[in-house]
Amino acid sequence: MKKYVLDLTVRTVEQLSPKHVLLRLTHEQPLPEMLPGQFVEVRVDGSPTTFLRRPISINFVDKENNELWLMVAMIGDGTRQLGRLKPGDILNCVLPLGNGFTIQSNKNASHNVLLVGGGVGVAPMLYLGAVLKEVGYEPTFLLGGRTAKDLLELEYFNMYGRVCVTTEDGSMGEKGFVTSHSVLNEHFDSIYTCGPTPMMKAVAHYAKEHDITCEVSLENMMACGLGACLCCVEKTTEGNLCVCKEGPVFNIHRLLWK
């Protein structure tokens, strides 16, 4: 896909939690096509310690309002600077980058899909669920957090499918990790997941045990987003591959995960 460098205008900034903001960005021209699972590299202006762009998953694309949504976890100087943006500010973005999730037209109405997200890894699951819904699927979301306050955008997820949640402290949904939720007793034909690596490895193990097609969106450190700096290399069955260019989405059978 063609890549663009665009100055996007911040339309709104929504505080999702003390550590997370939702940026809704727009442009005077129609936004380019973007696929679920792809990401953008954003330039951080005004931070004396941030020299490289920051990779951020595409949270949602609102085509009707010509908006790109980015969920930002404010964990460092660069992302904290992004969290201080105001409506009307300009954010320079390179997009869309990477390869997205595999989505096929739903020719089998009984094909059950499960989308598993943990932490800020829930971000790409929203746009994926919306697109799956659009082509005829009825997705089930399984979202996990440490506490109820860590479960983000639930009102949006509920628009596109059934939502199941877990919290480590039991403050919402079932207590425990996503891999212990009772929904996993049901039959699923495909699983998509993004989140902390231990969580994704556990989901991948479950998928392999039950012979379920599974794709994961890796969150390796990415600096350039174009496969030049080699800091996001992942060992695969095809050798070392740059996650930013060959991923971030991989079928679990391509990864050398034990």
Coordinates of C-alpha atoms in Angstrom, one line a residue:
M1 CA 0.0 0.0 0.0
K2 CA 1.1 3.6 -0.7
K3 CA 2.5 5.4 2.3
Y4 CA 1.7 9.0 3.2
V5 CA 3.3 11.7 5.3
L6 CA 0.4 13.9 6.5
D7 CA -0.1 16.8 8.9
L8 CA -3.3 15.7 10.7
T9 CA -5.4 18.1 12.8
V10 CA -6.4 17.1 16.3
R11 CA -10.2 17.3 16.3
T12 CA -10.8 16.0 19.9
V13 CA -8.8 14.7 22.8
E14 CA -10.7 12.3 25.1
Q15 CA -9.2 11.2 28.5
L16 CA -9.9 7.5 28.7
S17 CA -8.0 7.0 31.9
P18 CA -5.3 8.8 33.9
K19 CA -2.8 7.2 31.6
H20 CA -4.6 7.0 28.3
V21 CA -6.0 9.5 25.8
L22 CA -7.9 9.0 22.6
L23 CA -6.9 11.4 19.8
R24 CA -9.3 11.9 17.0
L25 CA -7.4 13.2 14.0
T26 CA -8.6 14.5 10.6
H27 CA -7.4 16.0 7.4
E28 CA -8.7 18.5 4.8
Q29 CA -8.6 15.6 2.2
P30 CA -10.1 12.1 2.5
L31 CA -7.9 9.9 4.6
P32 CA -6.1 7.1 2.8
E33 CA -7.3 3.5 3.1
M34 CA -6.1 1.9 6.3
L35 CA -6.4 -1.8 7.3
P36 CA -7.1 -3.2 10.8
G37 CA -3.8 -4.1 12.4
Q38 CA -1.7 -1.4 10.6
F39 CA -0.1 1.4 12.5
V40 CA 1.2 4.9 12.1
E41 CA 4.5 6.6 13.1
V42 CA 3.9 10.0 14.7
R43 CA 6.4 12.8 15.1
V44 CA 6.6 14.2 18.6
D45 CA 7.1 17.9 18.6
G46 CA 8.1 19.9 21.7
S47 CA 10.0 17.1 23.5
P48 CA 13.7 17.7 24.0
T49 CA 14.3 13.9 24.7
T50 CA 12.3 12.4 21.9
F51 CA 14.1 12.2 18.6
L52 CA 12.4 9.2 16.9
R53 CA 8.8 8.9 15.8
R54 CA 6.5 6.8 18.0
P55 CA 4.6 3.8 16.5
I56 CA 0.9 3.8 17.5
S57 CA -1.7 1.2 16.4
I58 CA -4.7 2.3 14.4
N59 CA -7.5 2.3 16.9
F60 CA -10.4 3.1 14.5
V61 CA -11.1 4.8 11.2
D62 CA -14.3 6.8 11.1
K63 CA -14.9 7.1 7.4
E64 CA -18.1 9.1 7.8
N65 CA -16.4 11.8 9.8
N66 CA -13.0 11.4 8.1
E67 CA -11.3 10.6 11.4
L68 CA -8.3 8.5 12.4
W69 CA -8.4 7.4 16.1
L70 CA -5.2 6.8 18.0
M71 CA -5.1 5.5 21.6
V72 CA -2.0 6.8 23.3
A73 CA -0.6 5.2 26.5
M74 CA 1.3 8.0 28.3
I75 CA 4.3 6.0 29.6
G76 CA 7.3 8.1 28.5
D77 CA 8.3 11.7 27.6
G78 CA 7.2 11.4 24.0
T79 CA 3.8 9.8 24.7
R80 CA 3.2 12.2 27.5
Q81 CA 3.8 15.1 25.1
L82 CA 1.2 13.5 22.8
G83 CA -1.2 13.4 25.7
R84 CA -0.9 17.2 26.0
L85 CA -2.2 17.9 22.5
K86 CA -5.2 20.1 22.2
P87 CA -7.9 20.4 19.5
G88 CA -6.5 22.3 16.5
D89 CA -2.9 21.1 17.1
I90 CA -1.1 19.4 14.2
L91 CA 0.3 15.9 14.4
N92 CA 2.6 14.7 11.6
C93 CA 2.0 11.0 10.8
V94 CA 3.5 8.5 8.4
L95 CA 0.7 6.0 7.4
P96 CA -0.4 3.4 6.9
L97 CA 2.4 1.1 7.9
G98 CA 2.8 -2.6 8.2
N99 CA 0.5 -5.4 7.3
G100 CA -3.0 -5.9 8.8
F101 CA -5.0 -8.9 10.0
T102 CA -6.3 -11.4 7.5
I103 CA -10.0 -10.8 6.8
Q104 CA -12.1 -12.9 4.4
S105 CA -15.6 -12.3 3.3
N106 CA -17.9 -14.3 5.6
K107 CA -19.2 -17.1 3.5
N108 CA -20.0 -19.2 6.5
A109 CA -22.4 -17.5 9.0
S110 CA -21.4 -20.0 11.7
H111 CA -17.7 -19.0 11.6
N112 CA -16.9 -17.8 15.1
V113 CA -14.2 -15.2 15.7
L114 CA -12.6 -14.2 19.0
L115 CA -10.7 -11.0 19.4
V116 CA -8.4 -10.9 22.5
G117 CA -6.9 -7.7 23.8
G118 CA -4.9 -6.8 26.9
G119 CA -3.8 -3.4 28.1
V120 CA -3.2 -0.9 25.3
G121 CA -3.3 -4.0 23.0
V122 CA -7.1 -3.6 22.9
A123 CA -6.6 -0.6 20.5
P124 CA -6.4 -2.4 17.2
M125 CA -9.2 -4.8 18.2
L126 CA -11.8 -2.1 17.9
Y127 CA -11.3 -1.3 14.2
L128 CA -10.8 -5.0 13.5
G129 CA -14.1 -5.8 15.1
A130 CA -15.9 -3.0 13.2
V131 CA -14.6 -4.3 9.8
L132 CA -15.4 -7.9 10.7
K133 CA -19.0 -6.8 11.6
E134 CA -19.2 -4.9 8.3
V135 CA -18.4 -8.0 6.3
G136 CA -20.9 -10.3 8.1
Y137 CA -19.2 -11.7 11.2
E138 CA -20.5 -11.5 14.8
P139 CA -17.2 -11.0 16.7
T140 CA -16.7 -11.8 20.3
F141 CA -14.3 -9.5 22.2
L142 CA -12.3 -10.8 25.2
L143 CA -10.6 -7.9 26.9
G144 CA -8.4 -8.0 30.0
G145 CA -7.0 -5.4 32.4
R146 CA -5.5 -5.3 35.9
T147 CA -8.5 -3.4 37.2
A148 CA -11.8 -2.1 35.9
K149 CA -10.1 1.3 35.2
D150 CA -7.8 -0.4 32.7
L151 CA -10.7 -1.6 30.5
L152 CA -10.9 1.1 27.8
E153 CA -13.6 2.0 25.2
L154 CA -16.1 -0.7 26.3
E155 CA -18.9 1.5 25.0
Y156 CA -17.4 1.3 21.5
F157 CA -16.7 -2.4 21.6
N158 CA -20.3 -3.1 22.6
M159 CA -21.4 -1.5 19.3
Y160 CA -19.7 -4.3 17.2
G161 CA -20.1 -7.5 19.2
R162 CA -20.3 -9.4 22.4
V163 CA -17.9 -8.2 25.1
C164 CA -16.3 -10.4 27.7
V165 CA -13.9 -9.0 30.2
T166 CA -11.4 -10.1 32.9
T167 CA -9.6 -8.2 35.6
E168 CA -6.8 -9.4 37.8
D169 CA -8.4 -8.0 40.9
G170 CA -12.0 -9.1 40.0
S171 CA -13.3 -5.5 39.9
M172 CA -15.1 -6.2 36.6
G173 CA -16.0 -9.3 34.7
E174 CA -14.3 -12.6 35.6
K175 CA -11.3 -12.5 37.9
G176 CA -8.0 -13.6 36.4
F177 CA -6.4 -13.5 33.0
V178 CA -8.0 -13.6 29.6
T179 CA -6.8 -17.2 29.1
S180 CA -8.9 -18.3 32.1
H181 CA -12.2 -16.7 30.9
S182 CA -15.1 -19.1 30.6
V183 CA -15.8 -18.0 27.1
L184 CA -12.9 -20.1 26.0
N185 CA -15.1 -23.1 26.6
E186 CA -17.0 -22.2 23.5
H187 CA -16.0 -23.1 19.9
F188 CA -14.1 -20.5 17.9
D189 CA -12.7 -20.9 14.4
S190 CA -10.4 -17.9 14.4
I191 CA -8.6 -15.9 17.0
Y192 CA -6.9 -12.5 16.7
T193 CA -4.9 -11.0 19.6
C194 CA -2.8 -8.1 20.6
G195 CA -1.3 -7.2 24.0
P196 CA 1.6 -8.0 26.3
T197 CA 3.8 -10.8 24.9
P198 CA 3.1 -13.3 27.7
M199 CA -0.6 -12.9 27.1
M200 CA -0.2 -13.4 23.4
K201 CA 2.0 -16.4 23.8
A202 CA -0.7 -17.9 26.2
V203 CA -3.4 -17.2 23.6
A204 CA -1.2 -18.7 20.9
H205 CA -0.7 -21.9 23.0
Y206 CA -4.4 -22.2 23.5
A207 CA -5.0 -21.8 19.8
K208 CA -2.5 -24.4 18.8
E209 CA -3.9 -26.9 21.4
H210 CA -7.4 -26.5 19.9
D211 CA -6.2 -26.3 16.2
I212 CA -7.6 -22.7 15.8
T213 CA -6.3 -20.3 13.3
C214 CA -4.6 -17.5 15.2
E215 CA -3.0 -14.2 14.3
V216 CA -1.1 -12.0 16.7
S217 CA -0.1 -8.3 16.4
L218 CA 3.4 -7.9 17.8
E219 CA 4.5 -4.9 19.9
N220 CA 8.2 -5.0 19.3
M221 CA 10.1 -1.8 19.7
M222 CA 9.9 0.0 16.3
A223 CA 11.8 3.2 15.4
C224 CA 11.7 3.8 11.7
G225 CA 8.6 1.8 10.7
L226 CA 10.1 1.0 7.4
G227 CA 12.4 -1.9 8.0
A228 CA 15.6 0.1 7.9
C229 CA 16.8 0.3 11.5
L230 CA 16.4 -3.4 12.3
C231 CA 15.5 -2.8 16.0
C232 CA 12.2 -4.7 15.7
V233 CA 13.5 -8.0 14.4
E234 CA 11.6 -11.1 15.3
K235 CA 12.8 -14.7 14.8
T236 CA 10.4 -16.6 12.5
T237 CA 10.3 -19.8 10.4
E238 CA 11.5 -17.6 7.5
G239 CA 14.5 -16.2 9.4
N240 CA 14.8 -12.8 11.1
L241 CA 12.1 -10.5 9.9
C242 CA 11.3 -6.8 10.7
V243 CA 8.0 -6.6 12.5
C244 CA 7.3 -3.1 11.2
K245 CA 7.5 -4.2 7.6
E246 CA 6.6 -7.9 7.6
G247 CA 4.1 -7.5 10.4
P248 CA 3.1 -6.4 12.9
V249 CA 0.5 -9.1 12.3
F250 CA 1.8 -12.7 12.0
N251 CA 0.1 -16.1 11.9
I252 CA 1.4 -17.9 15.0
H253 CA 2.8 -20.7 12.9
R254 CA 5.3 -18.3 11.4
L255 CA 6.7 -17.5 14.9
L256 CA 9.3 -19.5 16.8
W257 CA 7.4 -19.3 20.0
K258 CA 7.6 -22.3 22.4

